[in-house]
XYZ file of C-alpha atoms in Angstrom:
731
model
C 61.627 188.308 70.545
C 64.046 187.431 67.830
C 66.873 189.126 69.677
C 65.936 187.370 72.895
C 65.841 184.063 71.128
C 69.186 184.705 69.580
C 70.553 185.529 73.000
C 69.075 182.379 74.436
C 70.580 180.349 71.652
C 73.878 182.194 71.852
C 73.842 182.859 68.128
C 73.634 186.618 67.857
C 76.282 188.541 66.020
C 77.733 189.906 69.176
C 78.684 186.721 70.975
C 78.400 184.069 68.293
C 82.124 184.057 67.607
C 82.844 183.852 71.357
C 80.627 180.832 71.829
C 82.183 179.182 68.828
C 85.658 179.760 70.245
C 84.452 178.492 73.631
C 83.176 175.288 72.086
C 86.468 174.828 70.259
C 88.337 175.413 73.498
C 86.097 172.935 75.369
C 86.515 170.404 72.619
C 90.276 170.868 72.817
C 90.219 170.363 76.578
C 88.116 167.210 76.224
C 90.562 165.954 73.646
C 93.476 166.668 75.963
C 91.701 164.933 78.847
C 90.994 161.928 76.662
C 94.673 161.748 75.834
C 95.550 161.819 79.504
C 92.799 159.400 80.529
C 94.662 156.153 79.776
C 97.499 157.271 82.049
C 95.038 157.893 84.850
C 93.410 154.492 84.318
C 96.787 152.769 84.251
C 97.783 154.384 87.507
C 94.421 153.586 89.044
C 94.635 149.957 87.898
C 98.118 149.624 89.369
C 96.888 150.915 92.702
C 93.930 148.550 92.614
C 96.179 145.585 91.837
C 98.361 146.540 94.796
C 95.193 146.590 96.925
C 94.293 143.127 95.655
C 97.777 141.832 96.485
C 97.378 143.193 100.008
C 94.019 141.458 100.286
C 95.604 138.232 99.052
C 98.393 138.469 101.632
C 95.843 139.070 104.399
C 93.824 136.054 103.253
C 96.923 133.870 102.923
C 97.977 134.726 106.474
C 94.468 134.039 107.778
C 94.378 130.553 106.257
C 97.966 129.859 107.403
C 97.091 130.585 111.025
C 93.585 129.145 110.919
C 94.727 125.779 109.566
C 97.837 125.574 111.763
C 96.352 125.780 115.243
C 94.584 122.405 115.291
C 97.774 120.590 114.268
C 99.780 122.432 116.915
C 97.245 121.578 119.626
C 97.148 117.947 118.482
C 100.894 117.562 118.979
C 100.452 117.300 122.763
C 97.842 114.490 122.991
C 99.681 112.763 120.149
C 102.799 112.512 122.296
C 100.926 111.510 125.451
C 98.341 109.241 123.763
C 95.594 110.816 125.859
C 93.802 114.108 126.373
C 96.525 116.471 127.569
C 94.681 119.612 128.630
C 96.289 121.727 125.927
C 93.141 121.199 123.883
C 91.797 124.164 125.855
C 93.785 126.457 123.545
C 91.072 125.860 120.950
C 89.009 128.340 122.983
C 90.950 131.202 121.328
C 88.778 130.664 118.257
C 85.916 131.934 120.411
C 87.418 135.435 120.703
C 84.504 136.963 118.697
C 82.365 136.409 121.806
C 83.836 139.742 122.967
C 81.608 141.427 120.394
C 78.603 140.543 122.529
C 79.750 143.330 124.838
C 78.153 146.603 123.650
C 80.574 148.876 121.847
C 83.321 146.292 121.301
C 82.418 145.524 117.683
C 82.394 149.182 116.652
C 85.650 149.694 118.557
C 87.292 146.852 116.608
C 86.233 148.496 113.339
C 88.167 151.688 114.004
C 90.988 152.068 111.529
C 93.806 152.287 114.075
C 92.481 149.325 116.058
C 92.201 147.174 112.943
C 95.743 148.034 111.922
C 97.069 147.082 115.353
C 95.128 143.788 115.304
C 96.355 142.918 111.840
C 99.919 143.730 112.774
C 99.645 141.565 115.892
C 98.330 138.687 113.783
C 101.329 138.950 111.474
C 103.787 139.162 114.365
C 102.315 135.972 115.865
C 103.460 134.092 112.777
C 106.875 134.248 114.420
C 105.611 131.557 116.801
C 107.347 129.156 114.405
C 110.671 130.538 115.578
C 109.847 130.258 119.290
C 112.268 128.390 121.522
C 109.854 125.813 122.965
C 106.805 123.918 121.790
C 104.588 125.431 124.477
C 105.642 129.006 123.725
C 105.027 128.311 120.047
C 101.510 127.108 120.844
C 100.765 130.113 123.063
C 101.944 132.660 120.490
C 100.172 130.887 117.638
C 96.971 130.721 119.688
C 97.137 134.461 120.342
C 97.500 135.055 116.604
C 94.543 132.789 115.841
C 92.361 134.577 118.387
C 93.314 138.008 117.063
C 92.755 136.920 113.443
C 89.191 135.963 114.384
C 88.687 139.451 115.831
C 89.899 140.931 112.544
C 87.473 138.672 110.702
C 84.492 139.667 112.837
C 85.401 143.352 112.466
C 85.770 143.305 108.674
C 83.253 140.685 107.569
C 80.529 142.547 109.483
C 81.875 146.023 108.843
C 79.339 148.787 108.349
C 81.061 149.548 105.021
C 79.944 147.304 102.178
C 83.284 147.915 100.475
C 85.220 146.429 103.386
C 82.894 143.424 103.603
C 83.309 142.892 99.886
C 87.098 143.066 100.088
C 87.133 140.702 103.088
C 85.232 138.117 101.066
C 87.671 138.355 98.153
C 90.574 138.322 100.587
C 89.411 134.935 101.846
C 88.890 133.525 98.344
C 92.112 134.906 96.865
C 94.018 133.919 100.002
C 92.763 130.333 99.766
C 93.777 130.057 96.104
C 97.218 131.465 96.940
C 97.465 129.119 99.927
C 96.827 126.074 97.692
C 99.195 127.276 94.959
C 102.002 127.856 97.458
C 101.583 124.357 98.879
C 102.053 122.941 95.384
C 105.528 124.488 95.220
C 106.394 123.205 98.699
C 105.267 119.649 97.881
C 102.033 119.937 99.953
C 103.532 121.795 102.936
C 102.687 125.367 103.973
C 105.546 127.814 103.258
C 104.622 129.810 106.367
C 105.532 126.837 108.549
C 108.323 125.305 106.490
C 111.503 126.902 107.835
C 112.723 130.112 109.443
C 113.493 131.751 106.115
C 110.067 131.211 104.529
C 108.419 132.085 107.821
C 110.326 135.378 107.942
C 109.453 136.165 104.308
C 105.733 135.722 104.984
C 106.029 137.909 108.080
C 107.824 140.603 106.060
C 105.134 140.608 103.379
C 102.491 140.712 106.085
C 104.036 143.721 107.808
C 104.403 145.580 104.500
C 100.788 144.791 103.670
C 99.491 146.099 107.006
C 101.536 149.296 106.852
C 100.534 149.870 103.246
C 96.836 149.267 103.944
C 96.909 151.905 106.682
C 97.229 154.506 103.907
C 94.123 153.328 102.065
C 90.923 155.359 101.935
C 88.632 152.327 102.053
C 88.311 152.789 105.817
C 86.780 156.202 105.127
C 84.111 154.811 102.805
C 80.756 156.441 103.350
C 78.850 153.520 101.870
C 77.437 152.416 105.194
C 74.828 149.704 105.605
C 72.990 148.663 108.756
C 73.423 145.157 110.155
C 70.135 143.307 110.425
C 69.861 141.682 113.836
C 68.184 138.349 114.436
C 69.514 136.003 117.093
C 67.887 132.904 115.602
C 69.255 133.587 112.131
C 72.604 134.465 113.633
C 72.846 131.046 115.272
C 71.733 129.273 112.089
C 74.181 131.217 109.928
C 76.927 130.604 112.494
C 76.413 126.847 112.242
C 76.558 127.144 108.449
C 79.684 129.313 108.484
C 81.457 126.937 110.876
C 80.483 123.989 108.674
C 81.754 125.575 105.448
C 85.003 126.515 107.221
C 85.453 122.913 108.324
C 84.486 121.486 104.927
C 86.967 123.786 103.202
C 89.713 122.814 105.653
C 88.968 119.098 105.356
C 88.712 118.847 101.561
C 90.529 121.903 100.194
C 93.304 122.516 102.687
C 95.716 121.005 100.148
C 95.358 119.937 96.521
C 96.143 116.240 97.109
C 93.648 115.592 99.924
C 90.880 114.310 97.667
C 93.249 111.902 95.899
C 94.286 110.483 99.272
C 90.632 109.747 100.043
C 90.286 107.664 96.872
C 93.698 105.987 96.534
C 93.756 102.260 95.790
C 96.463 99.632 95.543
C 98.667 98.781 92.560
C 98.390 98.371 89.656
C 95.208 100.483 89.455
C 95.968 103.107 92.079
C 93.389 105.571 90.847
C 94.276 109.270 90.593
C 97.579 110.106 92.269
C 98.366 113.540 93.751
C 100.782 114.182 90.890
C 99.414 115.192 88.422
C 95.741 114.790 89.338
C 95.883 117.348 92.133
C 95.887 119.903 89.309
C 92.224 119.011 88.677
C 91.394 120.070 92.226
C 93.053 123.433 91.546
C 90.892 123.793 88.427
C 87.751 123.000 90.431
C 88.652 125.566 93.101
C 89.360 128.194 90.438
C 86.044 127.607 88.662
C 84.141 127.597 91.922
C 85.792 130.876 92.911
C 84.933 132.671 89.681
C 82.020 130.934 87.934
C 78.745 130.893 89.843
C 76.030 128.425 88.954
C 72.552 129.896 88.640
C 70.593 127.336 90.626
C 68.970 127.461 94.025
C 71.551 127.346 96.847
C 69.691 124.456 98.477
C 70.095 122.432 95.272
C 73.822 123.163 95.451
C 73.917 121.851 99.030
C 72.081 118.665 98.003
C 74.478 118.141 95.094
C 77.475 118.705 97.385
C 76.057 116.182 99.863
C 75.724 113.553 97.130
C 79.305 114.251 96.041
C 80.783 113.992 99.510
C 79.086 110.652 100.199
C 80.209 109.378 96.798
C 83.730 110.408 97.736
C 83.374 108.592 101.062
C 81.606 105.414 99.968
C 82.295 104.769 96.276
C 84.760 101.893 95.752
C 85.731 103.139 92.276
C 88.649 105.550 92.742
C 88.040 107.521 89.554
C 84.345 108.023 90.229
C 85.130 109.014 93.810
C 87.775 111.472 92.640
C 85.418 112.989 90.063
C 82.823 113.462 92.801
C 85.539 115.065 94.940
C 86.424 117.570 92.213
C 82.757 118.469 91.745
C 82.531 118.832 95.522
C 85.510 121.228 95.477
C 83.724 123.322 92.867
C 80.460 123.341 94.835
C 82.186 124.264 98.111
C 83.615 127.364 96.469
C 80.214 128.126 94.918
C 78.667 128.039 98.394
C 81.086 130.569 99.854
C 79.341 133.628 98.299
C 75.980 132.323 99.560
C 77.389 131.981 103.059
C 79.035 135.412 103.091
C 75.965 137.168 101.688
C 73.829 135.525 104.362
C 75.993 136.935 107.145
C 74.631 140.425 106.420
C 71.564 139.525 108.429
C 73.451 138.307 111.486
C 74.715 139.616 114.771
C 78.479 139.356 114.327
C 79.381 138.280 117.868
C 76.733 135.572 117.940
C 77.342 134.331 114.400
C 81.125 133.978 114.452
C 81.177 132.593 117.999
C 78.679 129.904 116.993
C 80.722 129.301 113.826
C 83.850 128.751 115.923
C 82.049 126.354 118.262
C 80.720 124.428 115.255
C 84.143 124.239 113.640
C 85.827 123.073 116.864
C 83.153 120.423 117.375
C 83.565 119.084 113.845
C 87.369 118.945 114.066
C 87.118 117.085 117.369
C 84.523 114.731 115.891
C 86.994 113.584 113.257
C 89.640 113.149 115.949
C 87.146 110.962 117.810
C 86.464 108.831 114.692
C 90.183 107.942 114.378
C 91.522 108.161 117.940
C 88.477 106.400 119.399
C 90.675 104.039 121.377
C 92.254 106.886 123.373
C 89.356 109.287 124.047
C 86.225 109.223 126.232
C 83.147 107.732 124.547
C 85.216 106.913 121.494
C 83.388 103.630 121.062
C 80.322 105.625 119.953
C 82.101 107.652 117.240
C 84.391 104.922 115.915
C 84.719 105.225 112.106
C 81.631 107.424 111.860
C 82.911 109.965 109.372
C 79.537 109.473 107.700
C 77.855 111.021 110.743
C 80.309 113.901 110.720
C 79.758 114.692 107.046
C 76.009 114.534 107.542
C 76.263 117.108 110.338
C 78.494 119.335 108.218
C 76.137 119.370 105.239
C 73.107 119.805 107.491
C 74.793 122.886 108.959
C 75.306 124.416 105.507
C 71.724 123.565 104.537
C 70.445 125.261 107.693
C 72.168 128.487 106.724
C 70.720 128.372 103.207
C 67.207 127.751 104.495
C 67.376 130.628 106.985
C 68.917 133.164 104.630
C 66.797 135.953 103.140
C 69.671 137.969 101.711
C 69.807 138.852 98.029
C 72.591 137.089 96.097
C 75.659 139.244 95.670
C 74.652 141.859 98.236
C 78.178 141.666 99.682
C 80.259 139.557 97.328
C 79.507 141.608 94.187
C 80.220 145.221 95.052
C 78.925 147.256 92.093
C 79.249 150.790 93.464
C 81.094 153.340 91.345
C 83.968 153.508 93.785
C 87.368 153.778 92.116
C 89.145 152.824 95.352
C 87.581 149.337 95.345
C 88.791 146.686 92.851
C 86.164 145.125 90.627
C 85.249 141.437 90.664
C 86.809 141.155 87.214
C 90.137 142.440 88.472
C 90.067 140.028 91.411
C 89.276 137.220 88.963
C 92.302 138.070 86.815
C 94.639 137.957 89.816
C 93.133 134.673 91.020
C 93.638 133.203 87.548
C 97.282 134.300 87.653
C 97.683 132.591 91.042
C 96.090 129.483 89.531
C 98.637 129.479 86.693
C 101.451 129.709 89.234
C 100.043 126.666 91.015
C 99.725 124.716 87.766
C 103.268 125.654 86.807
C 104.382 124.130 90.107
C 102.477 120.933 89.322
C 104.089 120.720 85.870
C 107.563 121.390 87.239
C 107.140 118.629 89.816
C 105.708 116.210 87.254
C 108.595 116.457 84.803
C 111.156 116.320 87.607
C 109.767 113.190 89.320
C 111.514 110.164 87.803
C 111.663 107.295 90.319
C 113.884 104.307 89.738
C 116.875 102.372 91.094
C 120.409 103.661 90.860
C 123.263 101.562 89.559
C 124.504 99.097 92.179
C 127.496 96.738 92.210
C 125.204 93.892 93.223
C 121.682 94.382 91.769
C 120.360 91.361 93.688
C 121.192 92.916 97.038
C 118.752 95.318 98.736
C 118.187 96.999 102.078
C 114.774 97.284 103.732
C 113.884 99.757 106.480
C 111.052 100.279 108.930
C 110.359 103.496 110.823
C 107.407 104.777 112.818
C 107.383 108.240 111.340
C 105.219 110.253 113.742
C 103.455 112.273 111.014
C 106.476 114.245 109.855
C 106.964 116.285 113.023
C 109.948 115.968 115.306
C 109.691 115.482 119.056
C 109.412 119.242 119.567
C 106.609 119.724 117.057
C 108.600 121.220 114.188
C 108.563 119.865 110.601
C 111.260 117.239 110.180
C 110.890 116.400 106.505
C 114.245 117.647 105.225
C 116.144 116.027 108.090
C 114.176 112.814 107.691
C 114.819 112.702 103.951
C 118.533 113.196 104.513
C 118.651 110.445 107.112
C 116.642 107.993 104.983
C 118.841 108.716 101.996
C 121.950 108.101 104.102
C 120.691 104.668 105.141
C 120.861 103.533 101.538
C 117.555 101.718 101.975
C 115.877 100.495 98.792
C 112.479 99.720 100.319
C 111.133 101.713 103.264
C 107.936 101.414 105.209
C 106.804 104.439 107.189
C 104.163 103.923 109.845
C 102.013 106.653 111.421
C 102.388 108.503 108.150
C 98.913 109.710 107.136
C 98.934 113.436 107.910
C 96.198 114.237 105.354
C 93.764 115.233 108.084
C 92.917 118.744 109.364
C 94.295 118.113 112.850
C 97.553 116.758 111.398
C 98.284 119.632 109.039
C 96.822 118.286 105.754
C 100.333 117.288 104.661
C 100.972 114.530 102.121
C 104.095 112.855 103.492
C 104.059 110.117 100.866
C 104.123 112.583 97.985
C 106.815 114.743 99.568
C 109.207 111.886 100.286
C 108.572 110.111 96.973
C 109.410 113.241 94.996
C 112.279 114.287 97.229
C 113.989 110.878 97.170
C 112.723 109.737 93.729
C 111.010 106.635 95.088
C 107.901 104.848 93.949
C 105.248 105.065 96.642
C 102.254 103.040 97.744
C 100.039 104.918 100.200
C 97.336 102.939 101.946
C 94.827 102.354 103.248
C 93.205 105.639 102.256
C 92.651 108.600 104.567
C 88.926 107.874 104.831
C 89.680 104.433 106.338
C 90.424 105.881 109.808
C 93.953 104.562 110.335
C 97.102 106.418 111.341
C 98.666 105.632 108.008
C 101.009 103.199 106.335
C 103.106 103.620 103.210
C 105.857 101.950 101.234
C 108.648 103.787 99.434
C 110.570 101.746 96.869
C 113.411 102.417 94.458
C 112.086 99.488 92.443
C 108.750 99.296 90.599
C 105.760 98.145 92.640
C 104.049 95.480 90.537
C 100.948 94.982 92.641
C 99.743 95.573 96.165
C 96.784 95.080 98.469
C 95.686 97.396 101.256
C 94.289 95.782 104.381
C 92.332 96.871 107.414
C 93.305 94.217 109.950
C 90.749 92.681 112.340
C 90.238 95.182 115.170
C 87.113 94.311 117.177
C 88.121 96.349 120.254
C 91.065 98.672 119.644
C 92.362 101.141 117.073
C 92.258 100.217 113.400
C 95.436 98.571 112.160
C 96.608 99.096 108.556
C 98.703 96.717 106.483
C 99.981 96.532 102.924
C 101.087 93.495 100.949
C 103.223 94.651 98.027
C 105.050 92.768 95.288
C 108.161 94.640 94.140
C 110.312 93.832 91.127
C 113.892 93.937 92.398
C 116.253 93.459 89.462
C 113.999 90.910 87.811
C 112.901 89.009 90.939
C 109.543 89.595 92.602
C 109.918 90.103 96.350
C 106.818 90.386 98.542
C 106.727 92.869 101.401
C 104.162 92.741 104.182
C 104.216 95.929 106.227
C 101.950 96.806 109.126
C 101.240 98.735 112.292
C 99.387 96.379 114.635
C 97.051 97.549 117.382
C 97.695 98.787 120.895
C 99.241 96.311 123.355
C 96.220 96.451 125.700
C 93.929 94.980 123.029
C 94.988 91.337 123.259
C 92.309 89.860 121.006
C 92.954 92.439 118.291
C 96.642 91.646 118.095
C 95.997 87.892 118.137
C 93.634 88.158 115.169
C 95.990 90.541 113.387
C 98.964 88.208 113.828
C 96.894 85.357 112.394
C 95.904 87.446 109.363
C 99.453 88.606 108.693
C 100.902 85.121 109.125
C 98.446 83.864 106.522
C 99.530 86.595 104.087
C 103.169 85.658 104.611
C 102.521 81.941 104.274
C 100.612 82.433 101.019
C 103.529 84.294 99.475
C 105.360 82.013 97.047
C 108.062 84.626 96.443
C 110.921 85.747 98.661
C 109.289 87.855 101.360
C 110.128 90.471 103.983
C 107.965 91.375 106.967
C 108.382 94.913 108.288
C 106.023 95.222 111.207
C 105.159 97.164 114.327
C 104.018 94.171 116.353
C 103.531 95.831 119.780
C 104.918 92.717 121.472
C 108.175 91.623 123.030
C 110.354 88.950 121.391
C 109.236 85.401 122.156
C 105.649 86.536 122.748
C 102.771 84.497 121.376
C 102.219 86.844 118.436
C 105.937 86.898 117.657
C 106.118 83.124 117.471
C 102.896 82.913 115.496
C 104.303 85.158 112.764
C 107.489 83.079 112.590
C 105.871 79.677 112.788
C 102.655 80.098 110.798
C 104.119 82.696 108.446
C 107.136 80.447 107.779
C 109.471 83.350 108.449
C 112.854 83.927 110.099
C 113.740 86.749 112.491
C 116.663 88.737 111.147
C 118.251 88.628 114.619
C 116.548 86.275 117.113
C 119.185 87.158 119.737
C 118.015 90.776 119.893
C 115.683 90.766 122.906
C 115.636 94.537 123.455
C 113.018 95.167 120.767
C 109.437 95.975 121.605
C 107.521 97.097 118.555
C 109.427 96.932 115.286
C 110.552 93.654 113.706
C 112.180 92.539 110.468
C 111.490 88.984 109.321
C 112.249 87.237 106.026
C 112.102 84.045 103.970
C 113.789 82.737 100.798
C 116.449 85.416 101.195
C 120.016 85.524 102.502
C 120.486 87.923 105.389
C 123.592 90.089 105.215
C 123.262 92.880 107.781
C 121.087 94.282 110.549
C 121.193 97.735 112.154
C 119.217 99.919 114.536
C 119.604 103.679 114.193
C 118.540 106.082 116.941
C 115.759 108.494 116.012
C 117.802 111.604 116.827
C 114.726 113.467 118.032
C 112.860 113.090 114.734
C 110.360 110.583 116.088
C 109.647 108.489 119.151
C 110.932 105.355 117.408
C 114.240 104.218 115.935
C 114.911 103.103 112.378
C 115.656 99.425 111.728
C 117.517 98.188 108.658
C 117.943 94.756 107.133
C 120.161 93.990 104.134
C 119.418 90.877 102.061
C 120.692 88.979 99.047
C 118.266 87.369 96.585
C 119.501 83.786 95.951
C 120.250 82.741 92.398
C 118.256 79.557 93.020
C 115.353 79.984 95.439
C 115.220 76.248 96.053
C 118.908 75.721 96.663
C 120.766 78.329 98.708
C 122.520 78.706 102.050
C 121.658 81.460 104.528
C 124.322 83.271 106.558
C 124.336 81.797 110.064
C 127.316 83.425 111.796
C 127.243 86.931 113.275
C 129.973 89.535 113.626
C 130.183 93.084 114.905
C 133.686 93.492 113.422
C 133.197 93.490 109.649
C 136.837 94.215 108.876
C 138.008 91.200 110.872
C 135.686 88.902 108.935
C 136.415 90.677 105.660
C 132.799 91.544 104.983
C 132.360 92.930 101.472
C 132.415 96.746 101.577
C 129.244 96.929 99.470
C 127.328 95.281 102.329
C 128.447 97.678 105.061
C 126.050 100.268 106.397
C 126.882 103.951 106.107
C 129.723 104.975 108.431
C 127.984 108.314 108.890
C 125.969 106.639 111.647
C 129.109 105.656 113.519
C 130.163 102.148 114.439
C 128.981 99.363 116.704
C 127.259 100.693 119.857
C 126.230 98.261 122.559
C 123.460 99.967 124.528
C 120.846 102.610 123.915
C 122.303 105.550 122.037
C 121.036 108.770 123.553
C 122.560 110.771 120.740
C 121.630 114.269 119.665
C 121.790 112.944 116.118
C 121.356 109.566 114.469
C 123.702 106.738 115.308
C 123.907 102.945 115.431
C 122.884 101.568 118.817
C 121.344 98.601 120.661
C 124.118 96.121 119.841
C 124.299 96.940 116.136
C 125.280 97.025 113.348
C 125.665 93.291 112.888
C 126.759 91.404 109.800
C 126.169 87.784 108.874
C 128.569 85.356 107.209
C 129.434 81.661 106.900
């Protein structure tokens, strides 16, 4: 028994030394393995980080395409001022309906099929470099439809690991999307120019090819999809609503500030630097979950969004907007986890229908004067937001899924990055975005340049057409160059609020102000349902007032009254875009309101207005007579919309510059001298088109880059003087 026991214990004289040596050898091997272990972890971590980068690229490309299609579709009715038929391209978002056909969903989940679909999505980014607007729309639409097929294949994949990585791809991609827009002054790098477009495509192709080598597609961690048509519809409405809410509020970091902006001197939070707070809110919402009932989160988000919409205090509204941004990101895991219970084809198709409906609803609230039944949706963003939050609440109420069942993958799978690792990369992306904000903040230093005659200034008016040229491509760089060449000191840009989902979520005011180093007054706010109105000024804006003009029948008309300190003299500017010409009563009431503003100005004043009337019309005369103004050139009878009027100033020059394909409207310029004595001065009454003959001071002359006097309409490929200008005034 003793011998047997010794044998069992391995301690007998015969083999005791052997076992001891074996233990030493095993201990040595463990020690060696422990020494090697950090190298293995480092390699594994590097591979996981590369996987996360690929996920981030996939998510970035998804958001780039998803948020671009509505703006591309909108270009056509925008040009035609009516429903164009191209709105039908929105149907590509319904591509997941194919999954209702038996076998299609499982076919889409095959590794080779997914790789082909992802590659096709990336290739469709090249739509930006297409030769025509229509071909660009078609190619982009194909990419959007295919990206939805990728989403339905991966978000409802039978592998929990792939679902989990799809969720983090969306979250990381959105954070990267926002950070990149910071560096491009609110624009999307994917759609900025051919070079950035090609770089994104290159990264996308590398990501797809690299992901084809991953083993995640072979994961054996399979889970069944619970099928319930009713829950699938409910979750689809919720998913579509959260997609729309994210696009509307978080498509760009400055959107919330543009909802709350007020007039000078208390403008409220401006995009720079306060957009950085939105980035903080998105980061916290992405990484820090609140442990309260999801329905309570929805209620809190609803209170925030109506505070943002209705609160007159800009700082309180902005604070509510930042909390809303945090809560939106907190709701994303709840939404994704709930999708586990849904039929993929039903859920994502319903989500697409919901999203399309909500985008169109906002179009109807603003463009009510040009769409069927628009009188019923006029200015009813409150209805829209109620529907959006009700959709999210419906999903929460119908969900039975356990929190984190998809979004917190806790399997011991070394091929799948942990939540912590994703969080670290997202935080790094956040720092990159904040660095961009800081770089812009220290660089932005508006102010006038030295001028030979500080009391002379040039004012300009241009209907900007939302920053897209007549072919639908971004025109910001070309527009900035042209505006800089005009030498204008004060510029009003009409049709300039692109901070809406269907207009690209671009902040034109911020971009131009930083690019040209101008002060800017943006107003009325985005939530006020106008097409936008802003003032750029080289001189400080002392105070301003934003107006919604009387519009009982037609589209809402914005106006701004701004007092600007030009070299020690306060000059008032009244800028506006009046209503459509078919709404006679609207324009009559608007002319009366504007004339009163001009009459009440005790300072020198300039009117820069889109009057939608011909010279010598009733509204034209009312502005002159009741506003106590002068037309800069009463002999110019070829104008229709844009007018420059003035009082208590000396006119020096007047020019009309062709739009050169950047807009549907020309640029008008007026140069003025501020009198030394406002009560005793003589205006320039004579006109010449030959400045050299009349020895006009060279400092008054407009830039020769735009050519010389041109009598008729200038159908130039670039910008040039036309319509009987430039003209100069003398005594």
